[in-house]
């Protein structure tokens, strides 16, 4: 079971001691997905056994460990302008927000806090056109999953879009920062058409088809990927008007 993001709960318990039964209540205990919560004091130092009961309001039966993504979208509630993403459905919501113009995430952070399997379902790139205002303008970052700084990986990314004046990749057009994560087993297929003069700022790549008019990709790895396109084709980025730093590509065709 996965707890709901950013909740404050009340913990009540009873301890039987030599002096009788001691009851206590701790209010406003923060509970956040993928974070450990410590309660320091008599609760942890007393010699007793606790029975933990998870209230059903914290359950997400559609997002259990064996859940396979089928294209669903699930909204994410931010905490201090930080959006924690641990499922494919939540990741798809980020793309939906950007492409609809609802949220560019400017000044905000999207944190990838778990490996995500996109199950080779059709993925709509985050930000479709380098010349459009509907682009990701915040920070998209992976959070280290272990002490060895192993960063999250997005697997089985599949992008195949119709020919058009658009960019293609995990990000179509990136105007912010993407860092510290990996993409494995990706397929990107797109034909980028030009404007009236035959020109375009839209590229085709695994991480970002275009970085335009500014943006950054740092510490991102790509493994086992196929990219098919007609121009500005790359592994990390295609049309680049920004910065790419400390990235690597392995087995790209």
GROMACS .gro file of C-alpha atoms in nm:
model
  253
    1UNK     CA    1   0.000   0.000   0.000
    2UNK     CA    2   0.121   0.350  -0.082
    3UNK     CA    3   0.039   0.635   0.158
    4UNK     CA    4  -0.124   0.948   0.025
    5UNK     CA    5   0.121   1.233  -0.024
    6UNK     CA    6   0.166   1.490   0.250
    7UNK     CA    7  -0.071   1.394   0.531
    8UNK     CA    8  -0.059   1.468   0.902
    9UNK     CA    9  -0.191   1.182   1.115
   10UNK     CA   10  -0.261   1.123   1.483
   11UNK     CA   11  -0.086   0.831   1.656
   12UNK     CA   12  -0.250   0.696   1.975
   13UNK     CA   13  -0.111   0.408   2.179
   14UNK     CA   14  -0.125   0.231   2.515
   15UNK     CA   15   0.170   0.083   2.705
   16UNK     CA   16   0.137  -0.154   3.000
   17UNK     CA   17   0.410  -0.091   3.257
   18UNK     CA   18   0.480  -0.187   3.615
   19UNK     CA   19   0.292   0.128   3.714
   20UNK     CA   20  -0.013   0.050   3.508
   21UNK     CA   21  -0.140   0.143   3.162
   22UNK     CA   22   0.004   0.455   3.005
   23UNK     CA   23  -0.191   0.618   2.723
   24UNK     CA   24  -0.051   0.879   2.491
   25UNK     CA   25  -0.144   1.062   2.171
   26UNK     CA   26   0.090   1.231   1.925
   27UNK     CA   27  -0.071   1.481   1.693
   28UNK     CA   28   0.030   1.607   1.347
   29UNK     CA   29   0.276   1.331   1.260
   30UNK     CA   30   0.387   1.400   0.900
   31UNK     CA   31   0.348   1.114   0.655
   32UNK     CA   32   0.489   1.154   0.305
   33UNK     CA   33   0.531   0.904   0.026
   34UNK     CA   34   0.882   0.752   0.010
   35UNK     CA   35   0.996   0.934   0.322
   36UNK     CA   36   1.070   0.783   0.663
   37UNK     CA   37   0.895   0.935   0.963
   38UNK     CA   38   1.060   0.908   1.305
   39UNK     CA   39   0.876   0.972   1.633
   40UNK     CA   40   1.138   1.025   1.902
   41UNK     CA   41   1.063   0.974   2.267
   42UNK     CA   42   0.884   0.725   2.490
   43UNK     CA   43   0.712   0.560   2.192
   44UNK     CA   44   1.041   0.429   2.055
   45UNK     CA   45   1.217   0.356   2.384
   46UNK     CA   46   0.941   0.161   2.558
   47UNK     CA   47   0.955  -0.217   2.548
   48UNK     CA   48   0.626  -0.315   2.395
   49UNK     CA   49   0.463  -0.449   2.079
   50UNK     CA   50   0.261  -0.238   1.840
   51UNK     CA   51  -0.011  -0.342   1.601
   52UNK     CA   52  -0.010  -0.114   1.296
   53UNK     CA   53  -0.346  -0.071   1.121
   54UNK     CA   54  -0.349   0.119   0.791
   55UNK     CA   55  -0.671   0.313   0.750
   56UNK     CA   56  -0.832   0.255   0.411
   57UNK     CA   57  -0.818   0.625   0.325
   58UNK     CA   58  -0.442   0.582   0.278
   59UNK     CA   59  -0.483   0.298   0.030
   60UNK     CA   60  -0.438   0.326  -0.346
   61UNK     CA   61  -0.561  -0.012  -0.470
   62UNK     CA   62  -0.504   0.086  -0.833
   63UNK     CA   63  -0.136   0.164  -0.768
   64UNK     CA   64  -0.014  -0.147  -0.588
   65UNK     CA   65   0.323  -0.303  -0.655
   66UNK     CA   66   0.196  -0.526  -0.937
   67UNK     CA   67   0.023  -0.237  -1.115
   68UNK     CA   68   0.092  -0.216  -1.489
   69UNK     CA   69   0.037   0.121  -1.652
   70UNK     CA   70  -0.223   0.132  -1.925
   71UNK     CA   71  -0.221   0.504  -2.002
   72UNK     CA   72  -0.411   0.632  -1.697
   73UNK     CA   73  -0.350   0.978  -1.552
   74UNK     CA   74  -0.347   1.066  -1.182
   75UNK     CA   75  -0.314   1.417  -1.040
   76UNK     CA   76  -0.038   1.498  -0.791
   77UNK     CA   77  -0.067   1.742  -0.500
   78UNK     CA   78   0.249   1.949  -0.447
   79UNK     CA   79   0.422   2.011  -0.116
   80UNK     CA   80   0.595   2.350  -0.111
   81UNK     CA   81   0.600   2.353  -0.492
   82UNK     CA   82   0.757   2.005  -0.506
   83UNK     CA   83   0.569   1.733  -0.695
   84UNK     CA   84   0.677   1.379  -0.597
   85UNK     CA   85   0.630   1.133  -0.883
   86UNK     CA   86   0.637   0.759  -0.817
   87UNK     CA   87   0.399   0.615  -1.078
   88UNK     CA   88   0.353   0.627  -1.454
   89UNK     CA   89   0.005   0.772  -1.407
   90UNK     CA   90   0.147   1.064  -1.210
   91UNK     CA   91   0.418   1.117  -1.471
   92UNK     CA   92   0.154   1.125  -1.743
   93UNK     CA   93  -0.027   1.394  -1.545
   94UNK     CA   94   0.283   1.614  -1.563
   95UNK     CA   95   0.281   1.581  -1.943
   96UNK     CA   96  -0.092   1.656  -1.952
   97UNK     CA   97  -0.048   1.969  -1.741
   98UNK     CA   98   0.225   2.109  -1.964
   99UNK     CA   99   0.063   2.023  -2.295
  100UNK     CA  100  -0.274   2.166  -2.193
  101UNK     CA  101  -0.113   2.493  -2.085
  102UNK     CA  102  -0.236   2.448  -1.728
  103UNK     CA  103   0.110   2.441  -1.572
  104UNK     CA  104   0.461   2.499  -1.709
  105UNK     CA  105   0.603   2.418  -1.361
  106UNK     CA  106   0.812   2.737  -1.376
  107UNK     CA  107   0.976   2.788  -1.037
  108UNK     CA  108   0.863   2.442  -0.928
  109UNK     CA  109   1.030   2.102  -0.893
  110UNK     CA  110   0.911   1.765  -1.015
  111UNK     CA  111   1.095   1.490  -0.828
  112UNK     CA  112   1.115   1.137  -0.963
  113UNK     CA  113   1.128   0.924  -0.646
  114UNK     CA  114   1.098   0.572  -0.793
  115UNK     CA  115   1.175   0.372  -1.104
  116UNK     CA  116   0.887   0.395  -1.351
  117UNK     CA  117   0.780   0.149  -1.620
  118UNK     CA  118   0.585   0.313  -1.902
  119UNK     CA  119   0.500  -0.033  -2.037
  120UNK     CA  120   0.557   0.071  -2.401
  121UNK     CA  121   0.227   0.253  -2.395
  122UNK     CA  122   0.208   0.551  -2.635
  123UNK     CA  123   0.377   0.840  -2.456
  124UNK     CA  124   0.286   1.199  -2.535
  125UNK     CA  125   0.603   1.410  -2.509
  126UNK     CA  126   0.615   1.675  -2.237
  127UNK     CA  127   0.601   1.995  -2.440
  128UNK     CA  128   0.516   1.939  -2.805
  129UNK     CA  129   0.655   2.240  -2.989
  130UNK     CA  130   0.977   2.433  -2.935
  131UNK     CA  131   0.812   2.753  -3.059
  132UNK     CA  132   0.511   2.721  -2.831
  133UNK     CA  133   0.481   2.858  -2.475
  134UNK     CA  134   0.353   2.520  -2.356
  135UNK     CA  135   0.688   2.380  -2.248
  136UNK     CA  136   0.830   2.244  -1.924
  137UNK     CA  137   1.004   2.536  -1.749
  138UNK     CA  138   1.071   2.395  -1.403
  139UNK     CA  139   1.319   2.143  -1.262
  140UNK     CA  140   1.267   1.772  -1.328
  141UNK     CA  141   1.506   1.573  -1.111
  142UNK     CA  142   1.561   1.219  -0.994
  143UNK     CA  143   1.609   1.164  -0.621
  144UNK     CA  144   1.883   0.917  -0.522
  145UNK     CA  145   1.725   0.584  -0.428
  146UNK     CA  146   2.024   0.439  -0.239
  147UNK     CA  147   2.331   0.555  -0.050
  148UNK     CA  148   2.528   0.476  -0.367
  149UNK     CA  149   2.337   0.756  -0.543
  150UNK     CA  150   2.150   0.526  -0.777
  151UNK     CA  151   1.904   0.749  -0.956
  152UNK     CA  152   1.558   0.649  -1.083
  153UNK     CA  153   1.512   0.499  -1.427
  154UNK     CA  154   1.223   0.543  -1.670
  155UNK     CA  155   1.183   0.221  -1.870
  156UNK     CA  156   0.999   0.116  -2.183
  157UNK     CA  157   0.937   0.462  -2.327
  158UNK     CA  158   0.751   0.454  -2.659
  159UNK     CA  159   0.694   0.768  -2.866
  160UNK     CA  160   0.551   0.754  -3.218
  161UNK     CA  161   0.380   1.072  -3.325
  162UNK     CA  162   0.228   1.189  -3.651
  163UNK     CA  163   0.443   1.405  -3.882
  164UNK     CA  164   0.411   1.770  -3.791
  165UNK     CA  165   0.573   2.090  -3.673
  166UNK     CA  166   0.646   1.930  -3.336
  167UNK     CA  167   0.933   1.780  -3.134
  168UNK     CA  168   0.952   1.426  -2.998
  169UNK     CA  169   1.115   1.252  -2.703
  170UNK     CA  170   1.040   1.202  -2.334
  171UNK     CA  171   1.037   1.579  -2.338
  172UNK     CA  172   0.935   1.713  -2.674
  173UNK     CA  173   1.048   2.067  -2.604
  174UNK     CA  174   1.234   2.143  -2.281
  175UNK     CA  175   1.271   2.496  -2.150
  176UNK     CA  176   1.377   2.405  -1.795
  177UNK     CA  177   1.619   2.164  -1.626
  178UNK     CA  178   1.619   1.784  -1.639
  179UNK     CA  179   1.875   1.600  -1.428
  180UNK     CA  180   1.976   1.284  -1.244
  181UNK     CA  181   1.771   1.003  -1.396
  182UNK     CA  182   1.796   0.739  -1.665
  183UNK     CA  183   1.592   0.622  -1.961
  184UNK     CA  184   1.619   0.261  -2.073
  185UNK     CA  185   1.455   0.064  -2.354
  186UNK     CA  186   1.318   0.358  -2.551
  187UNK     CA  187   1.175   0.389  -2.901
  188UNK     CA  188   1.129   0.734  -3.056
  189UNK     CA  189   0.977   0.779  -3.405
  190UNK     CA  190   0.886   1.113  -3.558
  191UNK     CA  191   0.902   1.321  -3.876
  192UNK     CA  192   0.951   1.691  -3.799
  193UNK     CA  193   0.803   1.911  -4.069
  194UNK     CA  194   0.914   2.269  -4.129
  195UNK     CA  195   0.743   2.603  -4.142
  196UNK     CA  196   0.666   2.793  -4.461
  197UNK     CA  197   1.040   2.834  -4.518
  198UNK     CA  198   1.110   2.469  -4.444
  199UNK     CA  199   1.282   2.551  -4.114
  200UNK     CA  200   1.213   2.419  -3.764
  201UNK     CA  201   1.343   2.427  -3.408
  202UNK     CA  202   1.187   2.088  -3.337
  203UNK     CA  203   1.411   1.784  -3.304
  204UNK     CA  204   1.385   1.415  -3.221
  205UNK     CA  205   1.575   1.250  -2.933
  206UNK     CA  206   1.527   1.022  -2.633
  207UNK     CA  207   1.545   1.276  -2.350
  208UNK     CA  208   1.443   1.599  -2.526
  209UNK     CA  209   1.369   1.654  -2.891
  210UNK     CA  210   1.451   2.023  -2.845
  211UNK     CA  211   1.611   2.241  -2.580
  212UNK     CA  212   1.482   2.584  -2.677
  213UNK     CA  213   1.516   2.873  -2.616
  214UNK     CA  214   1.715   2.771  -2.313
  215UNK     CA  215   1.736   2.472  -2.083
  216UNK     CA  216   1.965   2.219  -1.923
  217UNK     CA  217   2.009   1.842  -1.919
  218UNK     CA  218   2.255   1.712  -1.663
  219UNK     CA  219   2.350   1.370  -1.528
  220UNK     CA  220   2.104   1.180  -1.749
  221UNK     CA  221   2.181   0.839  -1.899
  222UNK     CA  222   2.023   0.666  -2.198
  223UNK     CA  223   2.058   0.290  -2.257
  224UNK     CA  224   1.917   0.065  -2.527
  225UNK     CA  225   1.726   0.310  -2.743
  226UNK     CA  226   1.614   0.347  -3.103
  227UNK     CA  227   1.553   0.688  -3.259
  228UNK     CA  228   1.401   0.734  -3.605
  229UNK     CA  229   1.367   1.085  -3.744
  230UNK     CA  230   1.448   1.312  -4.033
  231UNK     CA  231   1.650   1.593  -3.875
  232UNK     CA  232   1.804   1.713  -3.548
  233UNK     CA  233   1.817   1.353  -3.424
  234UNK     CA  234   2.006   1.261  -3.106
  235UNK     CA  235   2.034   1.040  -2.803
  236UNK     CA  236   2.014   1.301  -2.527
  237UNK     CA  237   1.887   1.601  -2.725
  238UNK     CA  238   1.814   1.686  -3.088
  239UNK     CA  239   1.785   2.059  -3.158
  240UNK     CA  240   1.990   2.212  -2.877
  241UNK     CA  241   1.994   2.575  -2.773
  242UNK     CA  242   2.097   2.510  -2.415
  243UNK     CA  243   2.335   2.297  -2.209
  244UNK     CA  244   2.401   1.921  -2.192
  245UNK     CA  245   2.640   1.817  -1.916
  246UNK     CA  246   2.766   1.485  -1.771
  247UNK     CA  247   2.528   1.271  -1.976
  248UNK     CA  248   2.590   0.935  -2.143
  249UNK     CA  249   2.438   0.719  -2.416
  250UNK     CA  250   2.485   0.344  -2.452
  251UNK     CA  251   2.356   0.121  -2.730
  252UNK     CA  252   2.171   0.373  -2.942
  253UNK     CA  253   2.050   0.291  -3.293
   0.00000   0.00000   0.00000
